[in-house]
Tab-separated table of C-alpha atoms in Angstrom:
chain	number	residue	atom	x	y	z
F	274	MET	CA	127.732	95.937	93.829
F	275	CYS	CA	124.130	97.206	94.082
F	276	ARG	CA	121.729	99.421	96.034
F	277	TRP	CA	118.356	98.362	97.375
F	278	LEU	CA	115.491	99.313	99.660
F	279	ALA	CA	112.666	97.457	101.378
F	280	TYR	CA	109.501	99.202	102.603
F	281	SER	CA	106.997	97.935	105.169
F	282	GLY	CA	104.065	99.925	106.554
F	283	SER	CA	101.005	101.835	105.405
F	284	PRO	CA	100.166	101.344	101.710
F	285	VAL	CA	101.863	104.043	99.627
F	286	LEU	CA	102.452	104.687	95.948
F	287	LEU	CA	105.820	103.264	95.037
F	288	ASP	CA	107.047	106.561	93.616
F	289	THR	CA	106.653	108.155	97.083
F	290	VAL	CA	109.708	106.148	98.112
F	291	LEU	CA	111.456	105.423	94.812
F	292	TYR	CA	111.527	108.939	93.315
F	293	ARG	CA	110.582	111.671	95.770
F	294	PRO	CA	113.214	111.542	98.557
F	295	GLU	CA	116.248	113.801	98.264
F	296	HIS	CA	118.610	110.830	97.796
F	297	SER	CA	116.094	108.340	96.413
F	298	LEU	CA	117.007	104.905	95.110
F	299	ILE	CA	116.637	106.265	91.565
F	300	ASN	CA	119.126	108.995	92.453
F	301	GLN	CA	121.425	106.340	93.933
F	302	SER	CA	121.353	104.431	90.654
F	303	LEU	CA	123.384	107.344	89.243
F	304	HIS	CA	124.977	108.909	92.328
F	305	SER	CA	125.556	106.319	95.039
F	306	ARG	CA	127.489	107.733	97.996
F	307	LEU	CA	128.303	104.558	99.921
F	308	GLY	CA	128.414	101.829	97.276
F	309	VAL	CA	131.467	100.264	95.708
F	310	GLU	CA	130.365	101.815	92.399
F	311	THR	CA	128.861	105.276	92.007
F	312	THR	CA	126.636	104.103	89.149
F	313	ASN	CA	124.244	101.158	89.361
F	314	GLY	CA	122.894	100.930	85.833
F	315	ASP	CA	122.984	97.220	84.975
F	316	GLY	CA	119.270	96.668	85.419
F	317	PHE	CA	116.679	97.126	88.142
F	318	GLY	CA	113.681	95.441	89.659
F	319	ILE	CA	110.736	95.957	91.977
F	320	GLY	CA	108.610	93.399	93.779
F	321	TRP	CA	105.433	94.163	95.695
F	322	TYR	CA	102.577	92.529	97.581
F	323	SER	CA	99.037	93.513	96.652
F	324	GLU	CA	96.197	93.889	99.132
F	325	HIS	CA	93.912	92.019	96.750
F	326	GLY	CA	96.252	89.337	95.458
F	327	ASP	CA	96.675	85.669	96.352
F	328	GLY	CA	99.604	86.300	98.697
F	329	THR	CA	102.282	85.950	96.039
F	330	PRO	CA	104.208	89.083	95.036
F	331	ALA	CA	104.326	90.743	91.635
F	332	VAL	CA	107.724	91.404	90.059
F	333	PHE	CA	108.849	93.851	87.352
F	334	ARG	CA	112.468	93.726	86.188
F	335	ASP	CA	114.421	95.078	83.250
F	336	ILE	CA	118.005	95.425	82.064
F	337	GLY	CA	118.141	99.172	81.421
F	338	PRO	CA	119.146	101.822	83.957
F	339	ALA	CA	116.423	102.713	86.458
F	340	TRP	CA	116.949	106.453	86.038
F	341	ASN	CA	115.851	106.312	82.400
F	342	ASP	CA	112.984	103.812	82.429
F	343	ARG	CA	109.613	105.365	81.561
F	344	ASN	CA	107.708	102.168	82.337
F	345	LEU	CA	109.103	102.095	85.878
F	346	ARG	CA	108.118	105.710	86.465
F	347	GLU	CA	104.624	105.063	85.075
F	348	LEU	CA	104.098	101.949	87.152
F	349	ALA	CA	105.467	103.518	90.355
F	350	ALA	CA	103.011	106.416	90.068
F	351	HIS	CA	100.011	104.051	89.990
F	352	VAL	CA	100.879	101.009	92.138
F	353	SER	CA	100.330	101.157	95.887
F	354	SER	CA	101.676	98.568	98.334
F	355	ARG	CA	102.243	98.054	102.049
F	356	LEU	CA	105.371	95.932	101.477
F	357	PHE	CA	107.697	96.217	98.512
F	358	PHE	CA	111.314	95.749	97.417
F	359	ALA	CA	113.332	97.775	94.922
F	360	HIS	CA	116.844	97.078	93.616
F	361	VAL	CA	119.287	98.763	91.229
F	362	ARG	CA	122.062	96.541	89.948
F	363	ALA	CA	125.779	96.867	89.335
F	364	SER	CA	126.911	93.523	87.964
F	365	THR	CA	129.890	91.799	89.573
F	366	GLY	CA	130.532	89.813	86.403
F	367	SER	CA	127.356	87.915	85.564
F	368	ALA	CA	125.421	88.769	82.410
F	369	ILE	CA	123.137	91.772	82.141
F	370	GLN	CA	119.796	90.070	81.522
F	371	GLN	CA	116.315	90.143	83.047
F	372	THR	CA	116.727	86.824	84.843
F	373	ASN	CA	119.750	88.223	86.698
F	374	CYS	CA	117.906	91.288	87.995
F	375	HIS	CA	116.588	91.369	91.560
F	376	PRO	CA	114.334	90.781	93.398
F	377	PHE	CA	113.945	87.045	92.963
F	378	ARG	CA	110.621	85.345	93.664
F	379	HIS	CA	109.599	81.844	94.684
F	380	GLY	CA	106.028	81.271	95.795
F	381	ARG	CA	105.235	83.904	98.393
F	382	TRP	CA	108.905	84.796	98.943
F	383	LEU	CA	110.862	87.824	97.714
F	384	TRP	CA	114.677	88.004	97.984
F	385	MET	CA	117.279	90.577	97.006
F	386	HIS	CA	120.996	90.868	97.692
F	387	ASN	CA	123.910	93.262	97.576
F	388	GLY	CA	127.357	91.718	97.693
F	389	ALA	CA	129.017	88.687	96.152
F	390	ILE	CA	130.350	85.211	96.645
F	391	THR	CA	134.087	85.600	96.013
F	392	ASP	CA	135.311	83.369	93.183
F	393	PHE	CA	131.754	82.189	92.593
F	394	HIS	CA	132.847	80.365	89.449
F	395	ARG	CA	134.984	78.061	91.608
F	396	LEU	CA	132.222	77.326	94.125
F	397	GLN	CA	129.253	77.397	91.750
F	398	ARG	CA	129.019	73.710	90.913
F	399	ASP	CA	129.177	72.564	94.547
F	400	LEU	CA	126.689	75.223	95.636
F	401	CYS	CA	124.237	74.296	92.898
F	402	MET	CA	124.538	70.609	93.745
F	403	ALA	CA	123.305	71.462	97.268
F	404	VAL	CA	120.048	72.976	95.947
F	405	ASP	CA	117.017	70.694	96.304
F	406	PRO	CA	116.635	68.918	92.925
F	407	ALA	CA	112.948	69.856	92.894
F	408	LEU	CA	113.930	73.542	93.145
F	409	PHE	CA	116.853	73.534	90.737
F	410	PRO	CA	114.742	74.061	87.568
F	411	SER	CA	113.445	77.300	89.113
F	412	ILE	CA	116.902	78.909	88.866
F	413	GLU	CA	116.602	81.032	85.719
F	414	GLY	CA	119.712	83.219	85.805
F	415	SER	CA	123.456	82.951	86.416
F	416	THR	CA	123.981	85.035	89.568
F	417	ASP	CA	125.357	83.994	92.925
F	418	SER	CA	122.429	85.889	94.491
F	419	GLU	CA	119.806	83.587	92.987
F	420	VAL	CA	121.733	80.464	93.999
F	421	MET	CA	121.930	81.846	97.561
F	422	PHE	CA	118.151	82.295	97.511
F	423	TYR	CA	117.405	78.740	96.424
F	424	LEU	CA	119.904	77.373	98.926
F	425	ALA	CA	117.998	79.237	101.656
F	426	VAL	CA	114.716	77.779	100.360
F	427	THR	CA	116.354	74.337	100.365
F	428	PHE	CA	117.527	74.810	103.954
F	429	GLY	CA	114.079	75.642	105.322
F	430	LEU	CA	113.185	79.246	104.533
F	431	ASP	CA	109.499	78.356	104.955
F	432	GLN	CA	110.032	77.236	108.544
F	433	ASP	CA	112.930	79.310	109.895
F	434	VAL	CA	114.162	82.324	107.939
F	435	PRO	CA	117.231	83.242	110.065
F	436	GLY	CA	118.227	79.576	110.336
F	437	ALA	CA	117.897	78.981	106.596
F	438	VAL	CA	119.999	82.064	105.767
F	439	ALA	CA	122.570	81.050	108.404
F	440	ARG	CA	122.843	77.559	106.882
F	441	MET	CA	123.214	79.046	103.401
F	442	ALA	CA	126.017	81.316	104.637
F	443	GLY	CA	127.621	78.415	106.501
F	444	LEU	CA	127.731	76.327	103.325
F	445	VAL	CA	129.275	79.185	101.321
F	446	GLU	CA	131.973	79.666	103.954
F	447	ARG	CA	132.682	75.940	104.260
F	448	LEU	CA	133.030	75.499	100.498
F	449	GLY	CA	135.068	78.679	100.280
F	450	LYS	CA	137.528	77.261	102.801
F	451	GLU	CA	137.691	73.968	100.891
F	452	HIS	CA	138.484	75.860	97.679
F	453	GLY	CA	141.077	78.150	99.288
F	454	VAL	CA	138.912	81.312	99.275
F	455	ASP	CA	139.735	83.258	102.436
F	456	GLU	CA	136.708	85.565	102.609
F	457	PRO	CA	134.031	83.992	100.418
F	458	LEU	CA	130.875	85.845	101.437
F	459	GLN	CA	129.755	89.479	101.295
F	460	MET	CA	126.034	90.097	101.761
F	461	THR	CA	123.254	92.415	102.707
F	462	ILE	CA	119.999	90.571	102.087
F	463	ALA	CA	116.296	91.386	102.297
F	464	VAL	CA	113.707	88.615	102.352
F	465	SER	CA	109.950	88.671	102.909
F	466	ASP	CA	106.951	86.352	102.867
F	467	GLY	CA	104.510	89.270	102.632
F	468	HIS	CA	103.931	89.338	106.398
F	469	LYS	CA	107.359	90.053	107.837
F	470	LEU	CA	110.557	91.584	106.511
F	471	TRP	CA	113.991	90.229	107.417
F	472	ALA	CA	117.237	92.054	106.600
F	473	PHE	CA	120.744	90.607	107.091
F	474	ARG	CA	124.183	92.222	107.124
F	475	TYR	CA	127.215	89.946	107.130
F	476	SER	CA	130.576	89.312	105.490
F	477	SER	CA	133.299	86.746	106.071
F	478	GLY	CA	135.863	89.514	106.561
F	479	ARG	CA	133.609	91.539	108.909
F	480	LYS	CA	133.679	94.463	106.467
F	481	SER	CA	130.095	94.345	105.256
F	482	ARG	CA	128.465	96.677	102.758
F	483	SER	CA	126.367	99.479	104.230
F	484	LEU	CA	122.834	98.843	105.508
F	485	PHE	CA	120.509	101.176	107.419
F	486	TYR	CA	117.027	101.026	108.895
F	487	SER	CA	114.731	103.949	109.613
F	488	SER	CA	113.436	104.843	113.045
F	489	ARG	CA	109.740	104.166	113.606
F	490	ALA	CA	107.470	106.708	111.931
F	491	ASP	CA	106.091	107.930	115.255
F	492	THR	CA	109.636	108.689	116.451
F	493	VAL	CA	110.474	110.566	113.239
F	494	ARG	CA	107.130	112.413	113.461
F	495	GLU	CA	108.132	113.785	116.865
F	496	LEU	CA	111.460	114.975	115.452
F	497	TYR	CA	110.009	116.489	112.268
F	498	PRO	CA	106.300	117.293	112.743
F	499	GLU	CA	106.412	119.585	109.698
F	500	LEU	CA	106.941	116.725	107.223
F	501	PRO	CA	103.568	116.094	105.509
F	502	TYR	CA	104.384	112.551	104.410
F	503	LEU	CA	104.658	111.373	108.013
F	504	ARG	CA	101.047	112.322	108.749
F	505	GLN	CA	99.847	109.704	106.264
F	506	VAL	CA	101.683	106.610	107.493
F	507	SER	CA	101.205	104.339	110.483
F	508	ASP	CA	103.583	104.330	113.418
F	509	GLU	CA	105.231	101.023	112.488
F	510	THR	CA	106.164	102.100	108.938
F	511	ARG	CA	109.833	101.300	108.328
F	512	LEU	CA	112.447	101.311	105.587
F	513	VAL	CA	115.619	99.245	105.254
F	514	VAL	CA	118.068	100.727	102.748
F	515	SER	CA	121.573	100.274	101.402
F	516	GLU	CA	122.128	103.961	102.045
F	517	PRO	CA	119.956	106.689	103.589
F	518	LEU	CA	117.394	108.444	101.412
F	519	GLY	CA	118.169	111.808	103.034
F	520	ASP	CA	120.306	113.549	105.627
F	521	LEU	CA	117.820	114.222	108.459
F	522	PRO	CA	119.494	113.489	111.839
F	523	GLY	CA	117.788	110.849	113.932
F	524	VAL	CA	116.052	109.111	111.038
F	525	TRP	CA	118.617	106.540	109.913
F	526	ASN	CA	120.385	103.904	111.997
F	527	GLU	CA	123.166	101.628	110.773
F	528	LEU	CA	122.476	97.922	111.167
F	529	PRO	CA	125.414	96.491	113.161
F	530	GLU	CA	127.954	94.212	111.562
F	531	ALA	CA	126.979	90.503	111.583
F	532	SER	CA	123.355	91.070	112.583
F	533	TYR	CA	119.812	90.897	111.263
F	534	VAL	CA	116.527	92.655	111.869
F	535	VAL	CA	112.975	91.303	111.792
F	536	ILE	CA	110.293	93.880	111.021
F	537	PRO	CA	106.663	92.727	111.502
F	538	THR	CA	103.759	94.267	109.625
F	539	GLY	CA	101.460	94.569	112.657
F	540	GLU	CA	101.380	97.440	115.127
F	541	GLU	CA	101.232	95.037	118.050
F	542	GLU	CA	104.776	93.758	117.501
F	543	GLU	CA	108.186	95.390	117.825
F	544	GLU	CA	111.115	94.755	115.516
F	545	GLU	CA	113.937	92.501	116.711
F	546	TYR	CA	117.676	92.997	116.196
F	547	LEU	CA	119.763	89.878	116.666
F	548	PRO	CA	123.307	88.641	115.925
F	549	PHE	CA	123.839	86.689	112.731
F	550	ILE	CA	126.147	83.667	112.860
F	551	PRO	CA	126.560	81.271	109.915
F	552	GLU	CA	126.016	77.623	110.821
F	553	PRO	CA	126.698	74.270	109.133
F	554	PRO	CA	123.880	73.157	106.850
Protein backbone atom coordinates (compact mmCIF):
# COMPACT_ATOMS: atom_id res chain seq x y z
CA MET A 1 0.00 0.00 0.00
CA CYS A 2 1.13 3.63 0.43
CA ARG A 3 1.49 6.52 2.89
CA TRP A 4 0.24 10.04 2.34
CA LEU A 5 -0.42 13.39 3.99
CA ALA A 6 -2.56 16.42 3.19
CA TYR A 7 -1.88 19.86 4.69
CA SER A 8 -4.28 22.80 4.94
CA GLY A 9 -3.58 26.07 6.76
CA SER A 10 -1.06 28.89 6.87
CA PRO A 11 1.42 28.87 3.96
CA VAL A 12 4.53 26.90 4.94
CA LEU A 13 7.58 25.55 3.15
CA LEU A 14 6.86 21.99 2.13
CA ASP A 15 9.94 20.66 3.89
CA THR A 16 8.52 21.89 7.23
CA VAL A 17 6.03 19.04 6.98
CA LEU A 18 7.74 16.57 4.64
CA TYR A 19 11.17 16.35 6.29
CA ARG A 20 11.33 17.96 9.73
CA PRO A 21 8.86 16.00 11.92
CA GLU A 22 10.19 13.10 13.97
CA HIS A 23 8.24 10.54 11.90
CA SER A 24 7.92 12.56 8.70
CA LEU A 25 6.45 11.20 5.48
CA ILE A 26 10.00 10.85 4.13
CA ASN A 27 10.86 8.77 7.19
CA GLN A 28 7.70 6.71 6.61
CA SER A 29 8.83 5.96 3.06
CA LEU A 30 11.55 3.82 4.69
CA HIS A 31 10.13 3.04 8.14
CA SER A 32 6.34 2.93 8.07
CA ARG A 33 4.87 1.78 11.39
CA LEU A 34 1.24 1.24 10.43
CA GLY A 35 1.33 0.41 6.72
CA VAL A 36 1.04 -3.00 5.11
CA GLU A 37 4.64 -2.57 3.92
CA THR A 38 7.44 -1.01 5.96
CA THR A 39 9.03 0.47 2.83
CA ASN A 40 7.22 2.69 0.34
CA GLY A 41 9.82 3.21 -2.35
CA ASP A 42 7.95 2.74 -5.64
CA GLY A 43 7.74 6.43 -6.46
CA PHE A 44 6.39 9.57 -4.84
CA GLY A 45 4.54 12.74 -5.67
CA ILE A 46 3.57 16.15 -4.34
CA GLY A 47 0.82 18.48 -5.47
CA TRP A 48 0.34 22.04 -4.26
CA TYR A 49 -1.77 25.15 -4.79
CA SER A 50 0.03 28.44 -5.31
CA GLU A 51 -1.17 31.78 -3.96
CA HIS A 52 -0.38 33.38 -7.31
CA GLY A 53 -1.53 30.67 -9.70
CA ASP A 54 -4.69 30.26 -11.76
CA GLY A 55 -6.37 27.96 -9.24
CA THR A 56 -5.00 24.75 -10.71
CA PRO A 57 -2.42 22.82 -8.68
CA ALA A 58 1.16 22.04 -9.62
CA VAL A 59 2.32 18.42 -9.51
CA PHE A 60 5.79 16.85 -9.24
CA ARG A 61 6.09 13.07 -9.41
CA ASP A 62 8.89 10.59 -9.93
CA ILE A 63 9.53 6.85 -9.78
CA GLY A 64 12.49 6.78 -7.39
CA PRO A 65 12.27 6.50 -3.60
CA ALA A 66 11.39 9.75 -1.83
CA TRP A 67 14.13 9.34 0.77
CA ASN A 68 16.84 9.60 -1.89
CA ASP A 69 15.52 12.27 -4.26
CA ARG A 70 17.63 15.44 -4.29
CA ASN A 71 15.17 17.30 -6.52
CA LEU A 72 12.35 16.72 -4.03
CA ARG A 73 14.47 18.00 -1.15
CA GLU A 74 15.51 21.06 -3.18
CA LEU A 75 11.97 21.86 -4.24
CA ALA A 76 10.50 21.32 -0.76
CA ALA A 77 12.97 23.80 0.74
CA HIS A 78 11.83 26.58 -1.62
CA VAL A 79 8.11 26.05 -2.33
CA SER A 80 5.54 27.42 0.10
CA SER A 81 1.84 26.51 0.01
CA ARG A 82 -1.30 26.75 2.13
CA LEU A 83 -2.70 23.47 0.77
CA PHE A 84 -0.65 20.56 -0.50
CA PHE A 85 -0.63 16.77 -0.88
CA ALA A 86 2.30 14.36 -0.61
CA HIS A 87 2.33 10.62 -1.32
CA VAL A 88 4.89 7.80 -1.15
CA ARG A 89 3.98 4.70 -3.11
CA ALA A 90 4.16 0.96 -2.57
CA SER A 91 2.78 -0.62 -5.72
CA THR A 92 0.07 -3.26 -5.41
CA GLY A 93 0.98 -4.69 -8.81
CA SER A 94 0.73 -1.88 -11.35
CA ALA A 95 3.86 -0.64 -13.11
CA ILE A 96 6.36 1.68 -11.48
CA GLN A 97 6.11 4.71 -13.76
CA GLN A 98 5.49 8.44 -13.37
CA THR A 99 1.90 8.26 -14.60
CA ASN A 100 1.09 5.80 -11.80
CA CYS A 101 2.43 8.04 -9.04
CA HIS A 102 0.05 10.11 -6.92
CA PRO A 103 -1.40 12.68 -6.59
CA PHE A 104 -3.53 12.77 -9.71
CA ARG A 105 -4.75 16.07 -11.14
CA HIS A 106 -7.71 17.11 -13.27
CA GLY A 107 -8.44 20.80 -13.64
CA ARG A 108 -8.48 22.28 -10.16
CA TRP A 109 -8.76 18.88 -8.46
CA LEU A 110 -6.09 16.86 -6.65
CA TRP A 111 -6.66 13.21 -5.63
CA MET A 112 -4.56 10.60 -3.87
CA HIS A 113 -5.35 7.15 -2.52
CA ASN A 114 -4.04 4.41 -0.28
CA GLY A 115 -5.60 1.00 -0.71
CA ALA A 116 -6.72 -1.12 -3.64
CA ILE A 117 -9.58 -2.49 -5.65
CA THR A 118 -9.34 -6.25 -5.07
CA ASP A 119 -8.92 -8.19 -8.32
CA PHE A 120 -8.81 -4.91 -10.24
CA HIS A 121 -7.88 -6.77 -13.42
CA ARG A 122 -11.27 -8.49 -13.34
CA LEU A 123 -13.25 -5.29 -12.77
CA GLN A 124 -11.08 -2.92 -14.80
CA ARG A 125 -12.90 -3.07 -18.12
CA ASP A 126 -16.35 -2.48 -16.60
CA LEU A 127 -15.05 0.32 -14.38
CA CYS A 128 -13.34 2.06 -17.29
CA MET A 129 -16.47 1.76 -19.42
CA ALA A 130 -18.32 3.78 -16.75
CA VAL A 131 -15.92 6.74 -17.09
CA ASP A 132 -17.31 9.65 -19.11
CA PRO A 133 -15.98 9.19 -22.68
CA ALA A 134 -14.85 12.82 -22.69
CA LEU A 135 -12.70 12.11 -19.61
CA PHE A 136 -11.32 8.74 -20.63
CA PRO A 137 -8.37 10.12 -22.67
CA SER A 138 -7.17 11.89 -19.51
CA ILE A 139 -6.36 8.56 -17.84
CA GLU A 140 -2.60 8.27 -18.35
CA GLY A 141 -1.60 5.37 -16.09
CA SER A 142 -2.71 1.85 -15.20
CA THR A 143 -3.69 2.14 -11.53
CA ASP A 144 -7.02 1.49 -9.88
CA SER A 145 -6.52 4.78 -8.01
CA GLU A 146 -6.62 6.88 -11.17
CA VAL A 147 -9.70 5.07 -12.48
CA MET A 148 -11.41 5.73 -9.12
CA PHE A 149 -10.58 9.43 -9.52
CA TYR A 150 -12.07 9.73 -13.00
CA LEU A 151 -15.14 7.77 -11.93
CA ALA A 152 -15.64 10.33 -9.14
CA VAL A 153 -15.24 13.16 -11.67
CA THR A 154 -17.76 11.39 -13.91
CA PHE A 155 -20.22 11.06 -11.03
CA GLY A 156 -20.22 14.76 -10.17
CA LEU A 157 -17.12 15.65 -8.18
CA ASP A 158 -17.54 19.29 -9.25
CA GLN A 159 -20.99 19.50 -7.67
CA ASP A 160 -20.97 17.08 -4.72
CA VAL A 161 -17.68 15.61 -3.52
CA PRO A 162 -19.02 13.14 -0.90
CA GLY A 163 -21.80 12.04 -3.25
CA ALA A 164 -19.41 11.50 -6.17
CA VAL A 165 -17.02 9.43 -4.03
CA ALA A 166 -19.96 7.46 -2.60
CA ARG A 167 -21.22 6.67 -6.12
CA MET A 168 -17.72 5.62 -7.19
CA ALA A 169 -17.47 3.28 -4.19
CA GLY A 170 -20.98 1.98 -4.84
CA LEU A 171 -20.07 1.06 -8.41
CA VAL A 172 -16.89 -0.73 -7.30
CA GLU A 173 -18.84 -2.75 -4.74
CA ARG A 174 -21.65 -3.57 -7.18
CA LEU A 175 -19.24 -4.77 -9.87
CA GLY A 176 -17.22 -6.63 -7.27
CA LYS A 177 -20.33 -8.55 -6.24
CA GLU A 178 -21.16 -9.30 -9.88
CA HIS A 179 -17.64 -10.68 -10.40
CA GLY A 180 -17.62 -12.73 -7.18
CA VAL A 181 -15.22 -10.46 -5.25
CA ASP A 182 -16.34 -10.46 -1.62
CA GLU A 183 -14.53 -7.35 -0.36
CA PRO A 184 -13.63 -5.31 -3.43
CA LEU A 185 -12.73 -1.91 -1.99
CA GLN A 186 -10.05 -0.66 0.40
CA MET A 187 -9.49 3.10 0.47
CA THR A 188 -8.27 6.13 2.28
CA ILE A 189 -8.63 9.07 -0.09
CA ALA A 190 -7.76 12.77 -0.04
CA VAL A 191 -9.32 15.15 -2.54
CA SER A 192 -9.20 18.94 -2.84
CA ASP A 193 -10.34 21.73 -5.14
CA GLY A 194 -7.90 24.21 -3.59
CA HIS A 195 -10.53 25.61 -1.21
CA LYS A 196 -11.55 22.62 0.88
CA LEU A 197 -9.97 19.30 1.76
CA TRP A 198 -11.98 16.08 1.97
CA ALA A 199 -10.58 12.83 3.40
CA PHE A 200 -12.37 9.45 3.30
CA ARG A 201 -11.76 6.19 5.16
CA TYR A 202 -13.68 3.12 4.04
CA SER A 203 -13.33 -0.55 3.14
CA SER A 204 -15.83 -3.21 2.12
CA GLY A 205 -14.67 -5.45 4.96
CA ARG A 206 -14.74 -2.63 7.56
CA LYS A 207 -11.00 -3.08 8.16
CA SER A 208 -9.73 0.13 6.63
CA ARG A 209 -6.13 1.29 6.44
CA SER A 210 -5.06 3.81 9.08
CA LEU A 211 -5.97 7.50 8.77
CA PHE A 212 -5.50 10.31 11.30
CA TYR A 213 -6.23 14.02 11.50
CA SER A 214 -4.51 16.56 13.70
CA SER A 215 -6.25 18.63 16.33
CA ARG A 216 -6.64 22.32 15.51
CA ALA A 217 -3.42 24.29 15.89
CA ASP A 218 -4.85 26.43 18.68
CA THR A 219 -5.68 23.28 20.67
CA VAL A 220 -2.18 21.86 20.15
CA ARG A 221 -0.68 25.26 21.04
CA GLU A 222 -2.38 25.11 24.44
CA LEU A 223 -0.98 21.62 25.03
CA TYR A 224 2.55 22.41 23.83
CA PRO A 225 3.22 26.17 24.04
CA GLU A 226 6.97 25.51 23.80
CA LEU A 227 6.80 24.30 20.18
CA PRO A 228 8.07 27.17 17.98
CA TYR A 229 6.40 25.95 14.80
CA LEU A 230 2.94 26.41 16.30
CA ARG A 231 3.50 30.14 16.80
CA GLN A 232 3.72 30.63 13.04
CA VAL A 233 0.51 28.95 11.88
CA SER A 234 -3.13 29.95 12.03
CA ASP A 235 -5.59 28.28 14.36
CA GLU A 236 -7.34 26.30 11.62
CA THR A 237 -4.14 24.66 10.30
CA ARG A 238 -4.70 20.91 9.99
CA LEU A 239 -3.03 17.76 8.72
CA VAL A 240 -4.58 14.49 7.57
CA VAL A 241 -2.07 11.63 7.50
CA SER A 242 -1.84 7.90 6.95
CA GLU A 243 0.08 7.69 10.20
CA PRO A 244 1.06 10.29 12.82
CA LEU A 245 4.16 12.40 12.24
CA GLY A 246 5.12 12.18 15.92
CA ASP A 247 4.11 10.76 19.28
CA LEU A 248 2.81 13.84 21.15
CA PRO A 249 -0.37 12.92 23.09
CA GLY A 250 -3.45 14.90 22.17
CA VAL A 251 -2.27 15.86 18.69
CA TRP A 252 -3.50 12.98 16.54
CA ASN A 253 -7.01 11.58 16.25
CA GLU A 254 -8.00 8.48 14.30
CA LEU A 255 -10.68 9.05 11.67
CA PRO A 256 -13.48 6.55 12.45
CA GLU A 257 -14.16 3.60 10.20
CA ALA A 258 -16.53 4.36 7.28
CA SER A 259 -16.41 8.14 7.67
CA TYR A 260 -15.10 11.29 6.03
CA VAL A 261 -13.95 14.72 7.12
CA VAL A 262 -14.33 18.09 5.40
CA ILE A 263 -11.70 20.67 6.32
CA PRO A 264 -12.35 24.25 5.10
CA THR A 265 -9.57 26.74 4.49
CA GLY A 266 -11.29 29.67 6.24
CA GLU A 267 -11.17 30.44 9.95
CA GLU A 268 -14.90 31.10 10.02
CA GLU A 269 -15.81 27.46 9.38
CA GLU A 270 -15.40 24.30 11.43
CA GLU A 271 -14.51 20.90 10.02
CA GLU A 272 -17.26 18.30 9.64
CA TYR A 273 -17.03 14.57 10.37
CA LEU A 274 -19.73 12.48 8.75
CA PRO A 275 -20.48 8.80 8.02
CA PHE A 276 -19.52 7.47 4.61
CA ILE A 277 -21.93 5.09 2.88
CA PRO A 278 -21.43 3.92 -0.72
CA GLU A 279 -24.47 4.45 -2.94
CA PRO A 280 -25.56 3.24 -6.39
CA PRO A 281 -24.27 5.42 -9.21
